[in-house]
Coordinates of C-alpha atoms and ligand atoms in Angstrom, one line a residue:
X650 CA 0.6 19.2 18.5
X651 CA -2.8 18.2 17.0
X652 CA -3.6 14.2 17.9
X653 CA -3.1 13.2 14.0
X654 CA 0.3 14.8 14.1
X655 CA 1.5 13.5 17.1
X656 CA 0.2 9.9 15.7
X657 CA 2.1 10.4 12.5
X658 CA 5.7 11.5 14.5
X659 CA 5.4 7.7 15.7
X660 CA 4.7 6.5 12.8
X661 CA 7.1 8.3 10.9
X662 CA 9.5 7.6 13.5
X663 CA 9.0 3.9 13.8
X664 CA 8.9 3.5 10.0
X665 CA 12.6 4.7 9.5
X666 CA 13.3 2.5 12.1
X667 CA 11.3 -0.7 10.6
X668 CA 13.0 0.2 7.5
X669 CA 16.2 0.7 8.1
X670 CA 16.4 -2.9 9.8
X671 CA 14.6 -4.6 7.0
X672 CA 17.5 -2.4 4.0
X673 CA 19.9 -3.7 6.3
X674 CA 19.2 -7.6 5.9
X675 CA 18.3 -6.8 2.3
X676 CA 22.0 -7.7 1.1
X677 CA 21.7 -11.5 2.9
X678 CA 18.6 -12.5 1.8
X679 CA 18.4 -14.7 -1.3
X680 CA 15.1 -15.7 -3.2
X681 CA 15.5 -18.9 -1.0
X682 CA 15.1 -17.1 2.3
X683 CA 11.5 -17.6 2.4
X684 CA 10.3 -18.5 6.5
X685 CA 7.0 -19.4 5.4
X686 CA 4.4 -19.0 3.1
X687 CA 0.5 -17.8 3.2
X688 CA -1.8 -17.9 0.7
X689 CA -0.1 -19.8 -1.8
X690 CA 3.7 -20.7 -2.4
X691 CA 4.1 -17.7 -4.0
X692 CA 2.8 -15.7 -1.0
X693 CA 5.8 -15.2 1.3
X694 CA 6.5 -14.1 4.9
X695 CA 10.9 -13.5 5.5
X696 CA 12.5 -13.5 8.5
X697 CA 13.1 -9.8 8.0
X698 CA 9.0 -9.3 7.9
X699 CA 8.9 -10.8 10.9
X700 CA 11.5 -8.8 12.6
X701 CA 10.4 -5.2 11.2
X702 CA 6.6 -6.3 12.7
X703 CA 8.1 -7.0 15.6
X704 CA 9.9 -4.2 16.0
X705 CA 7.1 -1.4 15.0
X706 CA 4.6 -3.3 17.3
X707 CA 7.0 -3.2 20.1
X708 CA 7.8 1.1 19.3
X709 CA 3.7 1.8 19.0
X710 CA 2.7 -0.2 22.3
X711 CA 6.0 1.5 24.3
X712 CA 4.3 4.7 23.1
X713 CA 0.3 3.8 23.2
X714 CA -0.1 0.9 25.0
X715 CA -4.2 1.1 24.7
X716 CA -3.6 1.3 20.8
X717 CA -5.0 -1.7 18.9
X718 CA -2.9 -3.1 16.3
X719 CA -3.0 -5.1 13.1
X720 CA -0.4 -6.3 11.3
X721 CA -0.2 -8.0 7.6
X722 CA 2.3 -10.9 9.8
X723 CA 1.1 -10.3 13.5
X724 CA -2.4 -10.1 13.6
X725 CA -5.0 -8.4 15.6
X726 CA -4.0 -7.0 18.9
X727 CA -6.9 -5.4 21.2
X728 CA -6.7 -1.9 22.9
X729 CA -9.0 0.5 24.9
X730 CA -8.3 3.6 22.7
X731 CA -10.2 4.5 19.9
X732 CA -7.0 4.5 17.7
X733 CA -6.0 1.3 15.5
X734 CA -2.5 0.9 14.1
X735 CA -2.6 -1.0 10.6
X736 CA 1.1 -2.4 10.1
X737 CA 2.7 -3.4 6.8
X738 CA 6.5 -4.3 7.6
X739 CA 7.2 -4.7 3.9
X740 CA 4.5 -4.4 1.1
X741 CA 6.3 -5.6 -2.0
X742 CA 7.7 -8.4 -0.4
X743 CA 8.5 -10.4 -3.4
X744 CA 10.2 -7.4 -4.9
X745 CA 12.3 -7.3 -1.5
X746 CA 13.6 -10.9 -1.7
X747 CA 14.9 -10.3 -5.4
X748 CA 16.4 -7.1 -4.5
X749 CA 14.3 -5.1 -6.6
X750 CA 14.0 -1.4 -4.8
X751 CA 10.2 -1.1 -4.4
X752 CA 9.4 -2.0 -1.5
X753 CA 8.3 -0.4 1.8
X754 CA 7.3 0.3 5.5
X755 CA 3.5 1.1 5.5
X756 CA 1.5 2.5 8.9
X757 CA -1.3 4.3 9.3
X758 CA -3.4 5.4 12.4
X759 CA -6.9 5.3 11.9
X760 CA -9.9 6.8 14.6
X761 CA -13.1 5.0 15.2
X762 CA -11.8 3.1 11.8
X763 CA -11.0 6.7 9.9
X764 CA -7.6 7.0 8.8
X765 CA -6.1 9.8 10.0
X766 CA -2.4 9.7 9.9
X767 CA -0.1 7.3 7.6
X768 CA 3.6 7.3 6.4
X769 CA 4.9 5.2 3.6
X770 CA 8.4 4.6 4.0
X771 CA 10.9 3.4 0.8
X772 CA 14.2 2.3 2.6
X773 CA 16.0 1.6 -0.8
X774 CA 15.5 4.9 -2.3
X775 CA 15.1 7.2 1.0
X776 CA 11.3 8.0 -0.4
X777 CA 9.0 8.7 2.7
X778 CA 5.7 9.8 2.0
X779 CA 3.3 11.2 4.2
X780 CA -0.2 12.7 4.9
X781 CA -2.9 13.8 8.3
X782 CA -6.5 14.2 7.4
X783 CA -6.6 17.1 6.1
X784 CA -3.4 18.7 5.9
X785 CA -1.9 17.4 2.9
X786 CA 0.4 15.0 1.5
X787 CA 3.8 15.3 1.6
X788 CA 7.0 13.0 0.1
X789 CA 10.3 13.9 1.8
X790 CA 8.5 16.9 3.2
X791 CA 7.5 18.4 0.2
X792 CA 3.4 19.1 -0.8
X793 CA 2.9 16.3 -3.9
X794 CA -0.5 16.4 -5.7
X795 CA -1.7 13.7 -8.4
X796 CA -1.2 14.7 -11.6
X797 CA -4.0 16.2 -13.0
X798 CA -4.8 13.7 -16.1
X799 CA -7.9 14.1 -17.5
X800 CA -7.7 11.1 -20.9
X801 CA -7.9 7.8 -20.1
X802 CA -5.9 6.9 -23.6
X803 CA -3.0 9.4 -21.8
X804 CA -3.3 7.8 -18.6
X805 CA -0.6 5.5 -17.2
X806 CA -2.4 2.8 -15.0
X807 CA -0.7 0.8 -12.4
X808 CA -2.1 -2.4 -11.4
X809 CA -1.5 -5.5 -9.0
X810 CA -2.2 -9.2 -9.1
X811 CA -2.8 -11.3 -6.4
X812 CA -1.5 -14.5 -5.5
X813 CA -3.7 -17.0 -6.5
X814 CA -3.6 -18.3 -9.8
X815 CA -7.3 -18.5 -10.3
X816 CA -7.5 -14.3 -9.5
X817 CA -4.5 -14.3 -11.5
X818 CA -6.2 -15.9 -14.6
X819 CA -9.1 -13.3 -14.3
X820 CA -7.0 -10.5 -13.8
X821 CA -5.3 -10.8 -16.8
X822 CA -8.2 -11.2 -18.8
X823 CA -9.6 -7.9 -17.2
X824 CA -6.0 -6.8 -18.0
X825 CA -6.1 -7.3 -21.9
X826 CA -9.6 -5.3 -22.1
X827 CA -7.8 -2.3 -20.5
X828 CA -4.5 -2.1 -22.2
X829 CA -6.2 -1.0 -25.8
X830 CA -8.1 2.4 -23.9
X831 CA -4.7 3.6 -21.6
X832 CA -1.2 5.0 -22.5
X833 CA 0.1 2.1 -20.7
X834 CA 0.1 -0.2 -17.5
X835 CA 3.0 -0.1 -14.5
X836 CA 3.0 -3.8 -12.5
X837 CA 5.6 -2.0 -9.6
X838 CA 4.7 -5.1 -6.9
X839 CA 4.0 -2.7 -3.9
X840 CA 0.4 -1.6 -3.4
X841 CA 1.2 1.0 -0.9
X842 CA 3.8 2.4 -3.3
X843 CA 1.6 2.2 -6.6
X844 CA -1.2 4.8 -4.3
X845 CA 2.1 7.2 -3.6
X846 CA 2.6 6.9 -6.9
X847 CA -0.8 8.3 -8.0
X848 CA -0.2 11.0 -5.3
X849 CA 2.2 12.2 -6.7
X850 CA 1.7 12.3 -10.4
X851 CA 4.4 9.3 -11.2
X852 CA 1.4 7.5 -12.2
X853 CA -2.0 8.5 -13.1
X854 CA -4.4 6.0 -12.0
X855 CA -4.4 2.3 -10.3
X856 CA -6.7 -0.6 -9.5
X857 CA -6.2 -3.4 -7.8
X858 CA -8.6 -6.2 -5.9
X859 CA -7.3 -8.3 -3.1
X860 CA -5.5 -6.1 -1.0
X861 CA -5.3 -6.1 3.2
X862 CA -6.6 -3.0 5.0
X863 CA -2.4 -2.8 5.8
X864 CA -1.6 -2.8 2.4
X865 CA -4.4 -0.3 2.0
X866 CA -4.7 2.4 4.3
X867 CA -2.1 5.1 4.5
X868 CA -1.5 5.1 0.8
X869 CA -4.8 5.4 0.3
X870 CA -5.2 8.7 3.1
X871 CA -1.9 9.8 1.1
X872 CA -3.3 9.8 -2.5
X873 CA -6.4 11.2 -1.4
X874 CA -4.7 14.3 0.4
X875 CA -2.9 14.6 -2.5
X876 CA -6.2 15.6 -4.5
X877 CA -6.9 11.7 -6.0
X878 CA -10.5 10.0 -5.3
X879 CA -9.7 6.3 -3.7
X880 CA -13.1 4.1 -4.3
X881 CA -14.5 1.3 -4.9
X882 CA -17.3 0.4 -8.0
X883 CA -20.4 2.2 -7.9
X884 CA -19.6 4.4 -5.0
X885 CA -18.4 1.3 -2.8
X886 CA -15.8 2.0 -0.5
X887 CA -12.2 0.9 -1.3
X888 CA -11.6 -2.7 0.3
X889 CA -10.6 -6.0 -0.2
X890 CA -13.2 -6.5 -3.5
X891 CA -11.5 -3.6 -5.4
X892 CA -9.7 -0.3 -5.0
X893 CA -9.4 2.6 -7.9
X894 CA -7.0 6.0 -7.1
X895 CA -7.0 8.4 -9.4
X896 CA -7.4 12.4 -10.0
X897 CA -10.6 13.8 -10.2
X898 CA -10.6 14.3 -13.7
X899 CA -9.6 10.3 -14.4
X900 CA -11.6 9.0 -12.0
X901 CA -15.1 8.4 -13.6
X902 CA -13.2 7.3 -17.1
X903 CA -11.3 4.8 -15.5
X904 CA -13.9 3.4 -13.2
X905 CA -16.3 3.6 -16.2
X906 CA -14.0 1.4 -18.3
X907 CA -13.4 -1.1 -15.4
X908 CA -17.0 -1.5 -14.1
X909 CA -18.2 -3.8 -17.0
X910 CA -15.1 -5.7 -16.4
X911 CA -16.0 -6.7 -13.1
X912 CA -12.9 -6.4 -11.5
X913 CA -14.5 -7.1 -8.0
X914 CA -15.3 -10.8 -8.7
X915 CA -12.9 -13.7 -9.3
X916 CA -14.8 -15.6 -11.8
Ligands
LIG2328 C1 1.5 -7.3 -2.1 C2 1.2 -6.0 -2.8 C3 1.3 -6.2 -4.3 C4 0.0 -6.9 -4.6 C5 0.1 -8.3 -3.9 C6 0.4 -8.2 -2.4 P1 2.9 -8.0 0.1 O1 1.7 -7.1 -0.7 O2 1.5 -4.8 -2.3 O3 1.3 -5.0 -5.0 O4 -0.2 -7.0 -5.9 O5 -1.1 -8.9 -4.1 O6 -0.7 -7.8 -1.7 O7 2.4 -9.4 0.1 O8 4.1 -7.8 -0.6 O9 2.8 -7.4 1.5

């Protein structure tokens, strides 16, 4: 088996596992179960993120104990390989303490910082995608591809906020400048999920700035096997300042009607 495959049977592996503890402690959670917060109030870590981390970094150092890690609860850990675990125990957190079903499991592997194998796992609707550098993206096993849309005022555009009200204020602003040139905008709460999304067509383009590399990374390897371009403004990279995903044919229109907007900046 080729080193990205072998990488993503772990991760696929461990990401049922993750998520199949953090579905099962879905039904005793209430919006109160909050163990601590981040970045703001609203910005919330649950005793079932904590667990699932705990859990996935435990499965990937039994298996590759040079590995480095990073995880959205855990934080760095060091390792001699050149392979670097970014963990998401569940993106769409907020979504996951009010029981709505859009949430997931994201890993990815990445070489000398190049992602190369990445499963995002759904535990509430069984939905696992998947994708190696090149060979494809699957969901459930199945090749997906993004969905071909080439009209921005067809397009339906999924979008995220972040947690501080400040970002908030801007992004909504930026919000009401796009609304009038799409079909319509999707707010679904899970980054990873809104990239699987434009991977396979459920959506046709999304943006977002603020998000962690964990958040980031295997739904980003995903949607770009699947045939979307994930980038940045003006040829940047996709990071922290801004991420766009969308088909080939989208791309250019949608990062054209963004870039004046300056979505990369909070004020
Ligand atoms: C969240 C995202 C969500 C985004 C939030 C946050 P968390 O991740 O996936 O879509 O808009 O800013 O980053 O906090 O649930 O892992």
């Amino acid at each position: 088996m080729s080193e990205p495959n072998t990488l993503l049977k772990l991760a696929v592996e461990t990401a049922l596992e993750a998520g199949e503890l953090i579905r099962d402690r879905r039904n005793a959670v209430t919006t109160m179960a909050v163990s601590a917060t981040k970045t703001t109030f609203t910005d919330v870590v649950t005793e079932s993120d904590t667990a699932a981390e705990a859990l996935i970094r435990e499965r990937l150092r039994q298996a590759r104990p040079e590995d480095a890690i990073l995880g959205e609860e855990g934080g760095w850990s060091d390792g001699g390989s050149a392979v670097r675990w970014l963990v998401d125990p569940i993106d769409g957190t907020v979504n996951y303490l009010y029981g709505i079903p859009q949430y997931a499991v994201s890993i990815a592997a990445q070489r000398d910082g190049d992602a190369v194998a990445g499963v995002v796992h759904n535990p509430a609707t069984g939905e696992t995608w998947t994708a190696t550098r090149g060979g494809g993206a699957f969901l459930n096993g199945e090749p997906i591809h993004e969905s071909g849309c080439d009209r921005l005022d067809l397009a339906l555009v999924a979008t995220g906020f972040g947690y501080d009200a400040t970002r908030r204020a801007r992004q909504a602003a930026i919000l009401q400048q796009i609304l009038p040139s799409v079909r319509d905008i999707r707010r679904a709460g899970a980054a990873s999920l809104d990239l699987c999304s434009v991977a396979m067509g459920r959506v046709d383009g999304y943006y977002e700035r603020g998000l962690g590399p964990w958040d980031l990374a295997a739904g980003a390897l995903i949607a770009e096997e699947a045939g979307a371009v994930v980038g940045g403004l003006a040829g940047a990279q996709a990071g922290p300042e801004l991420v766009i995903a969308a088909g080939p044919a989208l791309f250019a229109a949608l990062h054209d009607l963004l870039a004046p907007l300056r979505p990369d900046g909070d004020v």
